Short mmCIF file of C-alpha atoms in Angstrom, two decimals:
data_model
loop_
_atom_site.label_atom_id
_atom_site.label_comp_id
_atom_site.label_asym_id
_atom_site.label_seq_id
_atom_site.Cartn_x
_atom_site.Cartn_y
_atom_site.Cartn_z
CA UNK N 25 0.00 0.00 0.00
CA UNK N 26 0.95 3.63 -0.26
CA UNK N 27 1.16 3.81 3.53
CA UNK N 28 3.82 1.11 3.50
CA UNK N 29 5.90 3.13 1.01
CA UNK N 30 5.56 6.25 3.15
CA UNK N 31 6.70 4.33 6.21
CA UNK N 32 9.72 3.01 4.29
CA UNK N 33 10.67 6.50 3.06
CA UNK N 34 10.61 7.82 6.64
CA UNK N 35 13.31 5.28 7.55
CA UNK N 36 15.58 5.94 4.58
CA UNK N 37 19.01 7.51 4.97
CA UNK N 38 19.94 10.88 3.51
CA UNK N 39 23.37 11.68 2.14
CA UNK N 40 24.32 8.19 0.91
CA UNK N 41 24.33 7.12 -2.75
CA UNK N 42 25.65 4.05 -4.56
CA UNK N 43 27.46 4.16 -7.92
CA UNK N 44 28.23 1.06 -9.99
CA UNK N 45 30.52 1.43 -13.00
CA UNK N 46 30.19 -1.14 -15.81
CA UNK N 47 28.74 -3.81 -13.53
CA UNK N 48 27.31 -7.07 -14.77
CA UNK N 49 23.57 -7.50 -14.36
CA UNK N 50 23.70 -10.12 -11.58
CA UNK N 51 26.00 -8.03 -9.41
CA UNK N 52 24.08 -4.81 -10.05
CA UNK N 53 20.80 -6.51 -9.12
CA UNK N 54 22.31 -7.85 -5.87
CA UNK N 55 23.71 -4.43 -4.97
CA UNK N 56 20.32 -2.84 -5.67
CA UNK N 57 18.55 -5.34 -3.41
CA UNK N 58 21.03 -4.68 -0.60
CA UNK N 59 20.82 -0.90 -0.98
CA UNK N 60 17.02 -0.87 -0.97
CA UNK N 61 16.80 -3.14 2.07
CA UNK N 62 19.28 -0.98 4.01
CA UNK N 63 17.35 2.22 3.28
CA UNK N 64 19.37 3.79 0.45
CA UNK N 65 17.37 5.80 -2.10
CA UNK N 66 19.84 6.73 -4.84
CA UNK N 67 21.52 4.31 -7.27
CA UNK N 68 23.67 5.54 -10.18
CA UNK N 69 24.72 3.22 -13.01
CA UNK N 70 27.55 4.06 -15.39
CA UNK N 71 27.93 2.15 -18.68
CA UNK N 72 30.63 3.33 -21.06
CA UNK N 73 30.51 2.23 -24.72
CA UNK N 74 34.01 0.71 -24.60
CA UNK N 75 33.06 -1.80 -21.87
CA UNK N 76 30.12 -3.59 -23.54
CA UNK N 77 32.04 -6.87 -23.81
CA UNK N 78 33.21 -6.82 -20.18
CA UNK N 79 29.59 -6.39 -19.05
CA UNK N 80 28.57 -9.38 -21.22
CA UNK N 81 26.37 -7.19 -23.39
CA UNK N 82 24.44 -5.66 -20.49
CA UNK N 83 26.06 -2.26 -21.00
CA UNK N 84 25.00 -2.23 -24.65
CA UNK N 85 21.28 -2.44 -23.91
CA UNK N 86 19.03 0.59 -24.19
CA UNK N 87 18.15 2.06 -20.80
CA UNK N 88 14.52 0.90 -20.85
CA UNK N 89 15.45 -2.73 -21.55
CA UNK N 90 18.22 -2.64 -18.95
CA UNK N 91 15.77 -1.27 -16.39
CA UNK N 92 13.31 -4.11 -17.07
CA UNK N 93 16.06 -6.69 -16.59
CA UNK N 94 17.18 -5.12 -13.32
CA UNK N 95 13.62 -4.98 -12.00
CA UNK N 96 13.25 -8.70 -12.67
CA UNK N 97 16.66 -9.75 -11.33
CA UNK N 98 16.52 -7.55 -8.23
CA UNK N 99 13.07 -8.83 -7.19
CA UNK N 100 11.68 -5.37 -8.03
CA UNK N 101 14.10 -3.58 -5.69
CA UNK N 102 14.99 -1.09 -8.44
CA UNK N 103 11.30 -0.14 -8.67
CA UNK N 104 11.67 1.46 -5.22
CA UNK N 105 15.02 3.16 -5.88
CA UNK N 106 15.80 6.36 -7.73
CA UNK N 107 17.96 4.87 -10.49
CA UNK N 108 19.91 7.17 -12.80
CA UNK N 109 22.02 5.95 -15.71
CA UNK N 110 25.04 7.72 -17.20
CA UNK N 111 27.30 7.14 -20.20
CA UNK N 112 30.46 8.34 -18.44
CA UNK N 113 31.80 8.49 -14.92
CA UNK N 114 32.51 12.20 -15.38
CA UNK N 115 28.82 12.90 -16.09
CA UNK N 116 27.87 10.82 -13.06
CA UNK N 117 30.33 12.68 -10.81
CA UNK N 118 28.99 16.04 -12.01
CA UNK N 119 25.40 14.98 -11.27
CA UNK N 120 26.42 13.81 -7.79
CA UNK N 121 28.22 17.08 -7.06
CA UNK N 122 25.14 19.04 -8.17
CA UNK N 123 23.01 16.93 -5.80
CA UNK N 124 25.25 17.89 -2.88
CA UNK N 125 27.50 14.82 -2.56
CA UNK N 126 30.89 16.19 -1.53
CA UNK N 127 32.73 12.89 -0.99
CA UNK N 128 33.17 10.41 -3.84
CA UNK N 129 34.55 7.27 -2.21
CA UNK N 130 36.17 4.63 -4.40
CA UNK N 131 36.38 1.07 -3.12
CA UNK N 132 39.67 -0.51 -4.21
CA UNK N 133 41.39 -3.83 -3.41
CA UNK N 134 44.78 -2.17 -2.98
CA UNK N 135 47.29 -1.25 -0.32
CA UNK N 136 47.58 2.41 0.52
CA UNK N 137 43.83 2.98 0.73
CA UNK N 138 42.04 3.81 3.98
CA UNK N 139 40.92 0.62 5.75
CA UNK N 140 37.13 0.46 5.95
CA UNK N 141 37.07 -0.16 9.69
CA UNK N 142 39.24 2.84 10.60
CA UNK N 143 38.08 5.28 13.27
CA UNK N 144 38.77 8.88 14.06
CA UNK N 145 39.97 11.21 11.32
CA UNK N 146 40.37 8.31 8.87
CA UNK N 147 36.62 7.72 9.11
CA UNK N 148 35.56 11.36 8.69
CA UNK N 149 34.54 10.71 5.07
CA UNK N 150 31.69 8.45 6.24
CA UNK N 151 29.93 11.39 7.94
CA UNK N 152 29.78 13.56 4.82
CA UNK N 153 27.34 13.33 1.91
CA UNK N 154 28.98 10.28 0.46
CA UNK N 155 28.71 8.48 -2.88
CA UNK N 156 30.20 4.98 -2.79
CA UNK N 157 31.81 3.88 -6.08
CA UNK N 158 32.02 0.20 -7.05
CA UNK N 159 33.57 -1.17 -10.23
CA UNK N 160 33.25 -4.37 -12.21
CA UNK N 161 34.84 -7.58 -11.01
CA UNK N 162 36.74 -7.93 -14.27
CA UNK N 163 38.41 -4.52 -14.41
CA UNK N 164 37.50 -2.71 -11.19
CA UNK N 165 37.01 1.03 -11.24
CA UNK N 166 38.38 2.90 -14.24
CA UNK N 167 41.37 5.22 -13.97
CA UNK N 168 39.04 8.17 -14.55
CA UNK N 169 36.82 7.10 -11.64
CA UNK N 170 39.84 6.75 -9.36
CA UNK N 171 41.09 10.19 -10.37
CA UNK N 172 37.69 11.74 -9.56
CA UNK N 173 37.44 10.05 -6.16
CA UNK N 174 38.05 12.12 -3.03
CA UNK N 175 38.79 9.08 -0.84
CA UNK N 176 39.89 5.51 -1.56
CA UNK N 177 38.88 2.80 0.92
CA UNK N 178 39.53 -0.92 1.01
CA UNK N 179 37.94 -3.87 2.80
CA UNK N 180 40.70 -5.60 4.80
CA UNK N 181 41.09 -9.24 3.73
CA UNK N 182 43.05 -11.89 5.57
CA UNK N 183 42.10 -15.00 3.60
CA UNK N 184 44.08 -16.95 1.04
CA UNK N 185 42.02 -16.11 -2.06
CA UNK N 186 41.87 -12.32 -1.56
CA UNK N 187 38.84 -12.40 -3.86
CA UNK N 188 35.67 -10.67 -2.74
CA UNK N 189 32.58 -10.51 -4.91
CA UNK N 190 31.66 -6.91 -5.69
CA UNK N 191 28.07 -7.39 -4.48
CA UNK N 192 29.35 -8.80 -1.18
CA UNK N 193 31.84 -5.92 -0.97
CA UNK N 194 29.03 -3.41 -1.47
CA UNK N 195 26.99 -5.01 1.32
CA UNK N 196 29.94 -4.86 3.73
CA UNK N 197 30.79 -1.24 2.88
CA UNK N 198 27.19 -0.04 3.07
CA UNK N 199 26.61 -1.71 6.43
CA UNK N 200 29.80 -0.22 7.89
CA UNK N 201 29.10 3.28 6.54
CA UNK N 202 25.59 3.26 8.00
CA UNK N 203 26.99 1.99 11.32
CA UNK N 204 29.52 4.82 11.47
CA UNK N 205 26.88 7.41 10.62
CA UNK N 206 24.49 6.04 13.26
CA UNK N 207 27.28 6.20 15.84
CA UNK N 208 27.91 9.86 15.10
CA UNK N 209 24.34 11.10 14.69
CA UNK N 210 22.58 8.79 17.11
CA UNK N 211 20.46 5.82 16.10
CA UNK N 212 17.05 7.00 14.95
CA UNK N 213 18.02 10.66 14.77
CA UNK N 214 15.70 12.45 12.34
CA UNK N 215 18.59 14.47 10.96
CA UNK N 216 19.93 11.27 9.36
CA UNK N 217 16.72 10.67 7.40
CA UNK N 218 15.13 12.24 4.34
CA UNK N 219 13.40 15.57 4.67
CA UNK N 220 9.64 15.68 4.30
CA UNK N 221 9.97 17.39 0.95
CA UNK N 222 12.34 14.68 -0.30
CA UNK N 223 9.99 12.00 0.94
CA UNK N 224 7.08 13.51 -0.97
CA UNK N 225 9.19 13.87 -4.11
CA UNK N 226 10.29 10.24 -4.00
CA UNK N 227 6.76 9.05 -3.28
CA UNK N 228 5.43 10.89 -6.33
CA UNK N 229 8.22 9.48 -8.50
CA UNK N 230 8.22 5.89 -7.26
CA UNK N 231 4.45 5.55 -7.00
CA UNK N 232 2.44 8.07 -9.02
CA UNK N 233 -1.12 8.71 -7.87
CA UNK N 234 -2.61 6.77 -10.80
CA UNK N 235 -0.33 3.74 -10.33
CA UNK N 236 -1.29 0.60 -8.44
CA UNK N 237 1.18 -0.91 -6.01
CA UNK N 238 2.42 -4.30 -7.16
CA UNK N 239 2.70 -6.92 -4.44
CA UNK N 240 5.96 -8.84 -4.34
CA UNK N 241 5.18 -10.93 -1.27
CA UNK N 242 3.04 -14.08 -1.49
CA UNK N 243 1.63 -13.63 1.99
CA UNK N 244 0.54 -10.08 1.15
CA UNK N 245 -1.05 -11.24 -2.10
CA UNK N 246 -2.96 -14.02 -0.33
CA UNK N 247 -4.20 -11.61 2.31
CA UNK N 248 -5.44 -9.23 -0.38
CA UNK N 249 -7.21 -12.09 -2.15
CA UNK N 250 -8.80 -13.11 1.15
CA UNK N 251 -10.17 -9.60 1.56
CA UNK N 252 -11.62 -9.68 -1.97
CA UNK N 253 -13.26 -13.09 -1.48
CA UNK N 254 -14.32 -13.25 2.19
CA UNK N 255 -17.35 -15.45 1.52
CA UNK N 256 -15.36 -18.14 -0.27
CA UNK N 257 -12.74 -18.34 2.46
CA UNK N 258 -15.34 -18.32 5.25
CA UNK N 259 -17.16 -21.22 3.57
CA UNK N 260 -13.89 -23.04 3.13
CA UNK N 261 -13.05 -22.58 6.80
CA UNK N 262 -16.45 -24.04 7.71
CA UNK N 263 -15.86 -27.09 5.53
CA UNK N 264 -12.52 -27.70 7.18
CA UNK N 265 -14.21 -27.84 10.58
CA UNK N 266 -16.77 -30.44 9.44
CA UNK N 267 -14.27 -32.44 7.42
CA UNK N 268 -13.85 -35.00 10.22
CA UNK N 269 -17.48 -36.08 9.86
CA UNK N 270 -16.70 -38.15 6.74
CA UNK N 271 -16.68 -35.81 3.70
CA UNK N 272 -12.95 -36.10 2.97
CA UNK N 273 -13.34 -36.72 -0.77
CA UNK N 274 -15.82 -33.89 -1.16
CA UNK N 275 -13.50 -31.62 0.79
CA UNK N 276 -10.57 -32.40 -1.48
CA UNK N 277 -12.67 -31.85 -4.62
CA UNK N 278 -13.97 -28.55 -3.32
CA UNK N 279 -10.46 -27.49 -2.33
CA UNK N 280 -9.24 -28.14 -5.87
CA UNK N 281 -12.06 -26.00 -7.21
CA UNK N 282 -11.22 -23.24 -4.74
CA UNK N 283 -7.57 -23.37 -5.78
CA UNK N 284 -8.54 -23.10 -9.45
CA UNK N 285 -10.75 -20.10 -8.66
CA UNK N 286 -7.97 -18.45 -6.69
CA UNK N 287 -5.43 -18.97 -9.50
CA UNK N 288 -7.90 -17.57 -11.99
CA UNK N 289 -8.47 -14.52 -9.79
CA UNK N 290 -4.73 -13.90 -9.39
CA UNK N 291 -4.04 -14.24 -13.11
CA UNK N 292 -7.03 -12.25 -14.29
CA UNK N 293 -8.61 -15.31 -15.96
CA UNK N 294 -12.38 -15.99 -15.77
CA UNK N 295 -13.04 -18.35 -12.86
CA UNK N 296 -15.31 -20.53 -15.04
CA UNK N 297 -12.34 -21.83 -17.05
CA UNK N 298 -11.94 -25.58 -16.91
CA UNK N 299 -8.95 -27.32 -15.38
CA UNK N 300 -7.92 -28.69 -18.79
CA UNK N 301 -8.05 -25.23 -20.39
CA UNK N 302 -6.13 -23.85 -17.43
CA UNK N 303 -3.37 -26.43 -17.96
CA UNK N 304 -3.25 -25.61 -21.67
CA UNK N 305 -3.03 -21.90 -20.90
CA UNK N 306 -0.24 -22.44 -18.39
CA UNK N 307 1.71 -24.57 -20.90
CA UNK N 308 1.29 -21.88 -23.57
CA UNK N 309 2.44 -19.15 -21.19
CA UNK N 310 5.44 -21.28 -20.24
CA UNK N 311 6.39 -21.79 -23.91
CA UNK N 312 6.09 -18.08 -24.68
CA UNK N 313 8.11 -17.13 -21.60
CA UNK N 314 10.84 -19.63 -22.47
CA UNK N 315 10.97 -18.30 -26.04
CA UNK N 316 11.28 -14.71 -24.81
CA UNK N 317 14.09 -15.68 -22.43
CA UNK N 318 15.99 -17.45 -25.22
CA UNK N 319 15.57 -14.43 -27.50
CA UNK N 320 16.85 -12.16 -24.72
CA UNK N 321 19.92 -14.39 -24.27
CA UNK N 322 20.49 -14.34 -28.04
CA UNK N 323 20.30 -10.53 -28.08
CA UNK N 324 22.93 -10.35 -25.34
CA UNK N 325 25.24 -12.69 -27.29
CA UNK N 326 24.70 -10.64 -30.47
CA UNK N 327 25.55 -7.42 -28.63
CA UNK N 328 28.86 -8.94 -27.53
CA UNK N 329 29.60 -9.95 -31.13
CA UNK N 330 28.42 -6.53 -32.30
CA UNK N 331 30.98 -4.82 -30.09
CA UNK N 332 33.72 -7.21 -31.30
CA UNK N 333 33.20 -6.99 -35.08
CA UNK N 334 31.89 -3.44 -35.32
CA UNK N 335 28.72 -4.37 -37.26
CA UNK N 336 25.29 -3.50 -35.87
CA UNK N 337 23.36 -6.71 -35.22
CA UNK N 338 20.72 -5.44 -32.75
CA UNK N 339 18.82 -2.19 -33.24
CA UNK N 340 18.51 0.41 -30.43
CA UNK N 341 14.87 -0.64 -29.92
CA UNK N 342 16.01 -4.23 -29.19
CA UNK N 343 15.15 -5.80 -32.56
CA UNK N 344 17.40 -8.42 -34.18
CA UNK N 345 18.51 -7.09 -37.57
CA UNK N 346 18.74 -9.22 -40.79
CA UNK N 347 22.52 -8.90 -40.62
CA UNK N 348 22.43 -10.84 -37.35
CA UNK N 349 20.70 -13.83 -38.95
CA UNK N 350 23.23 -13.78 -41.79
CA UNK N 351 26.02 -13.66 -39.22
CA UNK N 352 24.54 -16.61 -37.31
CA UNK N 353 24.15 -18.62 -40.53
CA UNK N 354 27.76 -17.86 -41.50
CA UNK N 355 28.96 -19.05 -38.11
CA UNK N 356 26.92 -22.25 -38.47
CA UNK N 357 28.46 -22.98 -41.90
CA UNK N 358 31.91 -22.29 -40.50
CA UNK N 359 31.26 -24.72 -37.63
CA UNK N 360 30.17 -27.43 -40.10
CA UNK N 361 33.25 -26.86 -42.26
CA UNK N 362 35.58 -27.03 -39.25
CA UNK N 363 33.88 -30.19 -37.99
CA UNK N 364 34.33 -31.86 -41.39
CA UNK N 365 37.92 -30.70 -41.84
CA UNK N 366 39.16 -31.42 -38.31
CA UNK N 367 37.10 -34.48 -37.36
CA UNK N 368 35.40 -36.33 -40.21
CA UNK N 369 38.14 -36.18 -42.87
CA UNK N 370 40.96 -37.43 -40.57
CA UNK N 371 38.66 -40.18 -39.30
CA UNK N 372 37.87 -41.29 -42.89
CA UNK N 373 41.56 -41.35 -43.82
CA UNK N 374 42.29 -43.41 -40.75
CA UNK N 375 39.65 -45.97 -41.74
CA UNK N 376 40.85 -46.24 -45.37
CA UNK N 377 44.54 -46.18 -44.65
CA UNK N 378 44.95 -43.03 -46.66
CA UNK N 379 43.15 -44.22 -49.80
CA UNK N 380 40.05 -42.46 -51.02
CA UNK N 381 38.97 -39.40 -52.94
CA UNK N 382 40.23 -35.86 -52.48
CA UNK N 383 38.07 -35.42 -49.43
CA UNK N 384 39.48 -38.50 -47.72
CA UNK N 385 36.35 -40.58 -48.10
CA UNK N 386 36.52 -44.22 -49.39
CA UNK N 387 36.05 -44.73 -53.12
CA UNK N 388 32.87 -46.62 -54.08
#
């Protein structure tokens, strides 16, 4: 409900933003989930054109498509964050400065940086309006991002691998920064939260007045359904009480019918639909969903190839161009030729002892 969003906005932290530069979709989604759960409102994503391959095609997507992917992968966490996307770290830094963030903090796995758990003057950066910068696992933060940073911090590691996932690193850094800020300002101090004006602005942006709140929790959805169908659930509760008197089979049959009605209500399907038609519909939806997922994976692969060969294979509006199909067919023919040349021809020569036609196959 809208009241739940207002309650969440009252508990959010002011003066903390998260920046991810050229992150892969899984890591970005995990960071978004962590940030939203910990009460962060602002998430900035930077995708530079020269890092499309390192992001496995995710950086080459148009913003709208990338946003849909992140909403799905983050369990809708990005729907409740103010997400801004930039094409360069310089543009992102300028936007952050204009919003009042005076400390750009780069997280680096290197000696010479300030240890995250430092106290005193070494931890003064955590009490400013801080933007936390995280890079990709493959390349880390770019040189430009490091040059723009006001502070460089590192998570101390004592293990053998010295390899920390960037999403895990973000969770550790966020938790420690919020702990330091709570220690300075006092836990629950209103000065650490969003102003009323900022809360109203975010509410209007995240949930416009004409929008309906989507429910992402099964228990909440069931409770809402129970409120919409009180008579059905009251009757069902009565049948459960009299079930011990011998109507077990009738109870099970009625329960199946109730479940079918509930599924139909949740999916917007007429409740009079038969069980067989419902199964057919579910199978069709599953096939369509699987096809869409395969096409999305193919688009990502084509974007990686597109960045490598310099030929446009996917249009900006996410359509696969004819050149892409020609490229796929050419690759298939090349694979067949290599298989014949490297596997079948040597095998035929081995069987014939070297005799045969020019292709190595036995003469008939």
